[in-house]
Amino acid sequence: MLNYQLDQTFNALADPTRRALVERLAQGPASVSELAAPLPMSLPAVMGHLKVLEESGLVKSEKTGRVRTCRIEPQMLSQAEHWVAERRAMWERSLDRLGAFLDMTKEDET
Amino acid sequence: MLNYQLDQTFNALADPTRRALVERLAQGPASVSELAAPLPMSLPAVMGHLKVLEESGLVKSEKTGRVRTCRIEPQMLSQAEHWVAERRAMWERSLDRLGAFLDMTKEDET
DNA sequence: TTGATACTTAATCACATGCTTAACTATCAA
DNA sequence: TTGATAGTTAAGCATGTGATTAAGTATCAA
C-alpha cells in the first residue's frame, strides 16, 4: 500500500466525527443529510468530513437526482488493518529473536 | 477503547515519519538519536513526533544516563486493529442481511 | 575540570484544519 | 411556475501542526 494512501486512511480515521460516519455507514448506505442529522454541526462541516473519507477511499458516493448516497468501501479498511497487523507481527518476531538469544546465553551459562 | 485514544492512535499513524519510527521500533528498541539519524529533519522535529507516539501509547521510553531508549507498545497497535476489524465485520453483517433480504424476496417471486 | 554527547526547551513562522454563515444550484412535487 | 428540499461552494476565522534555529541542561570520558 502506498504511503500517501495510509496517510489519508489513518488521518480519516483519526477524527471522532469521521469514525461516527464510518460506523453509521458500516450498517448500510445513507444520504448526506441522513448522515448529518445526528451530528452537532452544520451540513457543510459534515460534507468536509465526507470529502476526507472519500479522498481516503474509505467511502464512495453517487448522486441520483438531488440525493447523494454514500456507502463504505471495506478494502481500504482492511488495508489499514493489514499495515497494523504486519508491524505487530514484526514486533513479535523481534521478541522471539530476543527470547532465542536469551535462551542461548542461558545455555552458555550452564 | 475510548474515543480520544483512537483519535491519538490513528492520528499518530497518519504521518509517514511516525510510521517510519514505528517500523524502526518494531525491529527493536532504539535511542532518540538512532531514530533521528536516517530522517531528513532536525532532532527537535523527531522528538515532536516521538511525543505524539508516546502520548498515543504506541511507544514508551525510558531515560538512562543521557540516553532515552524508545520501544514500541503493541497493545495500542492491536486495539486500533480491532476497531477497524469490527467495523469491517459490521459491514459484512449488513451485507449478509441484504443478501438474506434478497433471497427472501426471490422466494416470494417463485 | 573541560569538552563532547544526547537530549530538551523555547521562540518563531508558514501552512493546514475544522468549523461558521451566506449565497447559490439543481431537483422534485403541487 | 413556485416553493421546498438536498446538496454545494465560497469567504472568513480561530486554532493546531510541523518544521526551523538557538540556547540550555545533564551526563560521560579524558
GROMACS .gro file of C-alpha atoms (C1' of nucleotides) in nm:
model
  280
    1MET     CA    1   0.000   0.000   0.000
    2LEU     CA    2   0.133   0.343  -0.092
    3ASN     CA    3   0.245   0.580   0.179
    4TYR     CA    4   0.006   0.863   0.098
    5GLN     CA    5  -0.289   0.623   0.096
    6LEU     CA    6  -0.201   0.518   0.451
    7ASP     CA    7  -0.168   0.886   0.544
    8GLN     CA    8  -0.516   0.955   0.414
    9THR     CA    9  -0.674   0.642   0.559
   10PHE     CA   10  -0.535   0.679   0.911
   11ASN     CA   11  -0.595   1.053   0.904
   12ALA     CA   12  -0.956   0.992   0.804
   13LEU     CA   13  -0.998   0.754   1.099
   14ALA     CA   14  -0.826   0.994   1.343
   15ASP     CA   15  -1.139   1.208   1.387
   16PRO     CA   16  -1.438   1.106   1.602
   17THR     CA   17  -1.691   1.263   1.365
   18ARG     CA   18  -1.546   1.071   1.072
   19ARG     CA   19  -1.538   0.747   1.271
   20ALA     CA   20  -1.906   0.807   1.357
   21LEU     CA   21  -1.975   0.839   0.984
   22VAL     CA   22  -1.788   0.515   0.913
   23GLU     CA   23  -1.978   0.346   1.194
   24ARG     CA   24  -2.311   0.463   1.053
   25LEU     CA   25  -2.214   0.358   0.701
   26ALA     CA   26  -2.099   0.017   0.821
   27GLN     CA   27  -2.468  -0.052   0.885
   28GLY     CA   28  -2.564   0.040   0.531
   29PRO     CA   29  -2.570   0.327   0.278
   30ALA     CA   30  -2.709   0.669   0.370
   31SER     CA   31  -2.768   1.010   0.218
   32VAL     CA   32  -2.567   1.318   0.316
   33SER     CA   33  -2.849   1.468   0.523
   34GLU     CA   34  -2.922   1.137   0.695
   35LEU     CA   35  -2.557   1.127   0.793
   36ALA     CA   36  -2.558   1.490   0.906
   37ALA     CA   37  -2.884   1.478   1.105
   38PRO     CA   38  -2.747   1.331   1.432
   39LEU     CA   39  -2.424   1.533   1.425
   40PRO     CA   40  -2.387   1.860   1.620
   41MET     CA   41  -2.254   2.064   1.328
   42SER     CA   42  -2.358   2.229   1.003
   43LEU     CA   43  -2.411   2.038   0.682
   44PRO     CA   44  -2.108   2.192   0.509
   45ALA     CA   45  -1.894   2.073   0.802
   46VAL     CA   46  -2.022   1.716   0.753
   47MET     CA   47  -1.954   1.743   0.381
   48GLY     CA   48  -1.595   1.838   0.462
   49HIS     CA   49  -1.559   1.518   0.664
   50LEU     CA   50  -1.721   1.313   0.389
   51LYS     CA   51  -1.473   1.461   0.143
   52VAL     CA   52  -1.182   1.346   0.360
   53LEU     CA   53  -1.334   0.997   0.385
   54GLU     CA   54  -1.395   0.985   0.012
   55GLU     CA   55  -1.044   1.103  -0.076
   56SER     CA   56  -0.906   0.833   0.150
   57GLY     CA   57  -1.107   0.571  -0.038
   58LEU     CA   58  -1.290   0.458   0.277
   59VAL     CA   59  -1.621   0.587   0.140
   60LYS     CA   60  -1.769   0.618  -0.207
   61SER     CA   61  -2.077   0.814  -0.308
   62GLU     CA   62  -2.307   0.855  -0.602
   63LYS     CA   63  -2.562   1.123  -0.677
   64THR     CA   64  -2.908   1.034  -0.807
   65GLY     CA   65  -3.144   1.323  -0.858
   66ARG     CA   66  -3.069   1.560  -0.575
   67VAL     CA   67  -2.970   1.287  -0.328
   68ARG     CA   68  -2.610   1.176  -0.280
   69THR     CA   69  -2.592   0.825  -0.138
   70CYS     CA   70  -2.276   0.727   0.049
   71ARG     CA   71  -2.151   0.376   0.115
   72ILE     CA   72  -1.848   0.232   0.290
   73GLU     CA   73  -1.562   0.078   0.092
   74PRO     CA   74  -1.413  -0.201   0.304
   75GLN     CA   75  -1.095  -0.257   0.101
   76MET     CA   76  -0.919   0.047   0.246
   77LEU     CA   77  -1.037  -0.057   0.591
   78SER     CA   78  -0.870  -0.396   0.554
   79GLN     CA   79  -0.553  -0.244   0.407
   80ALA     CA   80  -0.511  -0.022   0.712
   81GLU     CA   81  -0.579  -0.326   0.927
   82HIS     CA   82  -0.303  -0.516   0.748
   83TRP     CA   83  -0.044  -0.244   0.795
   84VAL     CA   84  -0.101  -0.251   1.170
   85ALA     CA   85  -0.110  -0.630   1.185
   86GLU     CA   86   0.222  -0.659   0.998
   87ARG     CA   87   0.402  -0.419   1.231
   88ARG     CA   88   0.268  -0.608   1.528
   89ALA     CA   89   0.396  -0.930   1.372
   90MET     CA   90   0.739  -0.769   1.316
   91TRP     CA   91   0.748  -0.674   1.681
   92GLU     CA   92   0.654  -1.026   1.787
   93ARG     CA   93   0.928  -1.176   1.569
   94SER     CA   94   1.181  -0.940   1.725
   95LEU     CA   95   1.063  -1.056   2.066
   96ASP     CA   96   1.110  -1.416   1.951
   97ARG     CA   97   1.464  -1.338   1.844
   98LEU     CA   98   1.530  -1.180   2.183
   99GLY     CA   99   1.385  -1.488   2.351
  100ALA     CA  100   1.603  -1.717   2.141
  101PHE     CA  101   1.907  -1.506   2.226
  102LEU     CA  102   1.829  -1.519   2.596
  103ASP     CA  103   1.780  -1.896   2.577
  104MET     CA  104   2.113  -1.924   2.401
  105THR     CA  105   2.300  -1.725   2.664
  106LYS     CA  106   2.126  -1.929   2.932
  107GLU     CA  107   2.263  -2.248   2.775
  108ASP     CA  108   2.610  -2.093   2.777
  109GLU     CA  109   2.580  -2.034   3.147
  110THR     CA  110   2.510  -2.398   3.227
  111MET     CA  111  -1.147   0.167   2.362
  112LEU     CA  112  -1.208   0.534   2.445
  113ASN     CA  113  -1.268   0.779   2.165
  114TYR     CA  114  -0.974   1.008   2.237
  115GLN     CA  115  -0.736   0.712   2.249
  116LEU     CA  116  -0.848   0.614   1.899
  117ASP     CA  117  -0.802   0.977   1.792
  118GLN     CA  118  -0.448   0.976   1.921
  119THR     CA  119  -0.358   0.633   1.788
  120PHE     CA  120  -0.490   0.684   1.435
  121ASN     CA  121  -0.352   1.037   1.427
  122ALA     CA  122  -0.012   0.905   1.531
  123LEU     CA  123  -0.022   0.654   1.245
  124ALA     CA  124  -0.140   0.914   0.992
  125ASP     CA  125   0.210   1.058   0.941
  126PRO     CA  126   0.480   0.888   0.731
  127THR     CA  127   0.761   0.998   0.964
  128ARG     CA  128   0.581   0.850   1.262
  129ARG     CA  129   0.505   0.527   1.075
  130ALA     CA  130   0.877   0.508   0.988
  131LEU     CA  131   0.954   0.539   1.359
  132VAL     CA  132   0.703   0.264   1.443
  133GLU     CA  133   0.852   0.049   1.169
  134ARG     CA  134   1.204   0.100   1.306
  135LEU     CA  135   1.092   0.031   1.661
  136ALA     CA  136   0.907  -0.283   1.554
  137GLN     CA  137   1.255  -0.429   1.493
  138GLY     CA  138   1.368  -0.345   1.846
  139PRO     CA  139   1.434  -0.056   2.086
  140ALA     CA  140   1.641   0.247   1.981
  141SER     CA  141   1.770   0.575   2.122
  142VAL     CA  142   1.635   0.913   2.012
  143SER     CA  143   1.941   0.993   1.801
  144GLU     CA  144   1.944   0.647   1.640
  145LEU     CA  145   1.584   0.710   1.541
  146ALA     CA  146   1.659   1.061   1.416
  147ALA     CA  147   1.974   0.975   1.218
  148PRO     CA  148   1.808   0.846   0.896
  149LEU     CA  149   1.534   1.109   0.895
  150PRO     CA  150   1.563   1.430   0.689
  151MET     CA  151   1.475   1.668   0.972
  152SER     CA  152   1.613   1.820   1.290
  153LEU     CA  153   1.630   1.634   1.619
  154PRO     CA  154   1.366   1.853   1.786
  155ALA     CA  155   1.129   1.771   1.498
  156VAL     CA  156   1.181   1.398   1.558
  157MET     CA  157   1.121   1.450   1.929
  158GLY     CA  158   0.791   1.615   1.845
  159HIS     CA  159   0.689   1.302   1.653
  160LEU     CA  160   0.805   1.078   1.937
  161LYS     CA  161   0.595   1.283   2.175
  162VAL     CA  162   0.286   1.222   1.962
  163LEU     CA  163   0.363   0.849   1.950
  164GLU     CA  164   0.421   0.838   2.323
  165GLU     CA  165   0.103   1.029   2.407
  166SER     CA  166  -0.090   0.785   2.190
  167GLY     CA  167   0.054   0.496   2.391
  168LEU     CA  168   0.209   0.335   2.080
  169VAL     CA  169   0.560   0.398   2.213
  170LYS     CA  170   0.712   0.413   2.557
  171SER     CA  171   1.054   0.545   2.653
  172GLU     CA  172   1.289   0.549   2.945
  173LYS     CA  173   1.595   0.761   3.011
  174THR     CA  174   1.914   0.607   3.144
  175GLY     CA  175   2.205   0.845   3.184
  176ARG     CA  176   2.178   1.083   2.893
  177VAL     CA  177   2.025   0.828   2.655
  178ARG     CA  178   1.649   0.790   2.610
  179THR     CA  179   1.559   0.445   2.483
  180CYS     CA  180   1.229   0.405   2.299
  181ARG     CA  181   1.033   0.086   2.246
  182ILE     CA  182   0.710   0.000   2.076
  183GLU     CA  183   0.398  -0.084   2.279
  184PRO     CA  184   0.192  -0.333   2.078
  185GLN     CA  185  -0.130  -0.314   2.283
  186MET     CA  186  -0.242   0.013   2.125
  187LEU     CA  187  -0.149  -0.126   1.785
  188SER     CA  188  -0.382  -0.421   1.835
  189GLN     CA  189  -0.660  -0.202   1.975
  190ALA     CA  190  -0.655   0.014   1.662
  191GLU     CA  191  -0.653  -0.307   1.458
  192HIS     CA  192  -0.961  -0.429   1.643
  193TRP     CA  193  -1.159  -0.112   1.586
  194VAL     CA  194  -1.106  -0.143   1.212
  195ALA     CA  195  -1.177  -0.517   1.212
  196GLU     CA  196  -1.505  -0.469   1.398
  197ARG     CA  197  -1.634  -0.206   1.156
  198ARG     CA  198  -1.543  -0.430   0.868
  199ALA     CA  199  -1.735  -0.712   1.038
  200MET     CA  200  -2.035  -0.479   1.087
  201TRP     CA  201  -2.027  -0.403   0.719
  202GLU     CA  202  -2.010  -0.772   0.628
  203ARG     CA  203  -2.308  -0.849   0.854
  204SER     CA  204  -2.507  -0.573   0.686
  205LEU     CA  205  -2.420  -0.730   0.351
  206ASP     CA  206  -2.542  -1.066   0.485
  207ARG     CA  207  -2.871  -0.906   0.589
  208LEU     CA  208  -2.905  -0.757   0.242
  209GLY     CA  209  -2.830  -1.099   0.092
  210ALA     CA  210  -3.090  -1.264   0.316
  211PHE     CA  211  -3.342  -0.999   0.220
  212LEU     CA  212  -3.275  -1.051  -0.149
  213ASP     CA  213  -3.308  -1.429  -0.105
  214MET     CA  214  -3.637  -1.373   0.073
  215THR     CA  215  -3.783  -1.153  -0.200
  216LYS     CA  216  -3.662  -1.409  -0.453
  217GLU     CA  217  -3.860  -1.679  -0.273
  218ASP     CA  218  -4.167  -1.453  -0.280
  219GLU     CA  219  -4.137  -1.426  -0.653
  220THR     CA  220  -4.148  -1.802  -0.711
  221DT     C1'  221   3.759   2.047   3.502
  222DT     C1'  222   3.691   2.067   3.032
  223DG     C1'  223   3.482   1.937   2.621
  224DA     C1'  224   3.184   1.642   2.369
  225DT     C1'  225   2.749   1.398   2.353
  226DA     C1'  226   2.245   1.340   2.398
  227DC     C1'  227   1.873   1.531   2.465
  228DT     C1'  228   1.542   1.926   2.591
  229DT     C1'  229   1.310   2.365   2.575
  230DA     C1'  230   1.170   2.795   2.377
  231DA     C1'  231   1.061   3.127   2.024
  232DT     C1'  232   0.905   3.170   1.578
  233DC     C1'  233   0.676   3.101   1.144
  234DA     C1'  234   0.420   2.907   0.744
  235DC     C1'  235   0.054   2.643   0.649
  236DA     C1'  236  -0.338   2.324   0.723
  237DT     C1'  237  -0.789   2.212   0.974
  238DG     C1'  238  -1.246   2.248   1.124
  239DC     C1'  239  -1.568   2.499   1.182
  240DT     C1'  240  -1.916   2.902   1.078
  241DT     C1'  241  -2.269   3.178   0.784
  242DA     C1'  242  -2.438   3.326   0.346
  243DA     C1'  243  -2.529   3.263  -0.110
  244DC     C1'  244  -2.604   2.954  -0.488
  245DT     C1'  245  -2.761   2.540  -0.795
  246DA     C1'  246  -3.034   2.156  -0.910
  247DT     C1'  247  -3.425   1.862  -0.843
  248DC     C1'  248  -3.883   1.739  -0.717
  249DA     C1'  249  -4.377   1.799  -0.615
  250DA     C1'  250  -4.802   2.054  -0.628
  251DT     C1'  251  -4.417   2.814  -1.216
  252DT     C1'  252  -4.346   2.835  -0.742
  253DG     C1'  253  -4.175   2.671  -0.327
  254DA     C1'  254  -3.945   2.333  -0.062
  255DT     C1'  255  -3.570   2.006  -0.041
  256DA     C1'  256  -3.079   1.834  -0.095
  257DG     C1'  257  -2.671   1.947  -0.169
  258DT     C1'  258  -2.272   2.262  -0.298
  259DT     C1'  259  -1.948   2.648  -0.296
  260DA     C1'  260  -1.716   3.044  -0.106
  261DA     C1'  261  -1.532   3.357   0.240
  262DG     C1'  262  -1.359   3.415   0.681
  263DC     C1'  263  -1.166   3.299   1.117
  264DA     C1'  264  -0.966   3.066   1.535
  265DT     C1'  265  -0.675   2.712   1.640
  266DG     C1'  266  -0.349   2.339   1.569
  267DT     C1'  267   0.058   2.124   1.330
  268DG     C1'  268   0.524   2.061   1.174
  269DA     C1'  269   0.910   2.246   1.094
  270DT     C1'  270   1.317   2.563   1.191
  271DT     C1'  271   1.721   2.771   1.473
  272DA     C1'  272   1.922   2.899   1.907
  273DA     C1'  273   2.006   2.831   2.363
  274DG     C1'  274   2.012   2.539   2.777
  275DT     C1'  275   2.078   2.107   3.083
  276DA     C1'  276   2.263   1.675   3.220
  277DT     C1'  277   2.591   1.305   3.161
  278DC     C1'  278   3.012   1.089   3.037
  279DA     C1'  279   3.503   1.042   2.924
  280DA     C1'  280   3.965   1.206   2.932
   0.00000   0.00000   0.00000
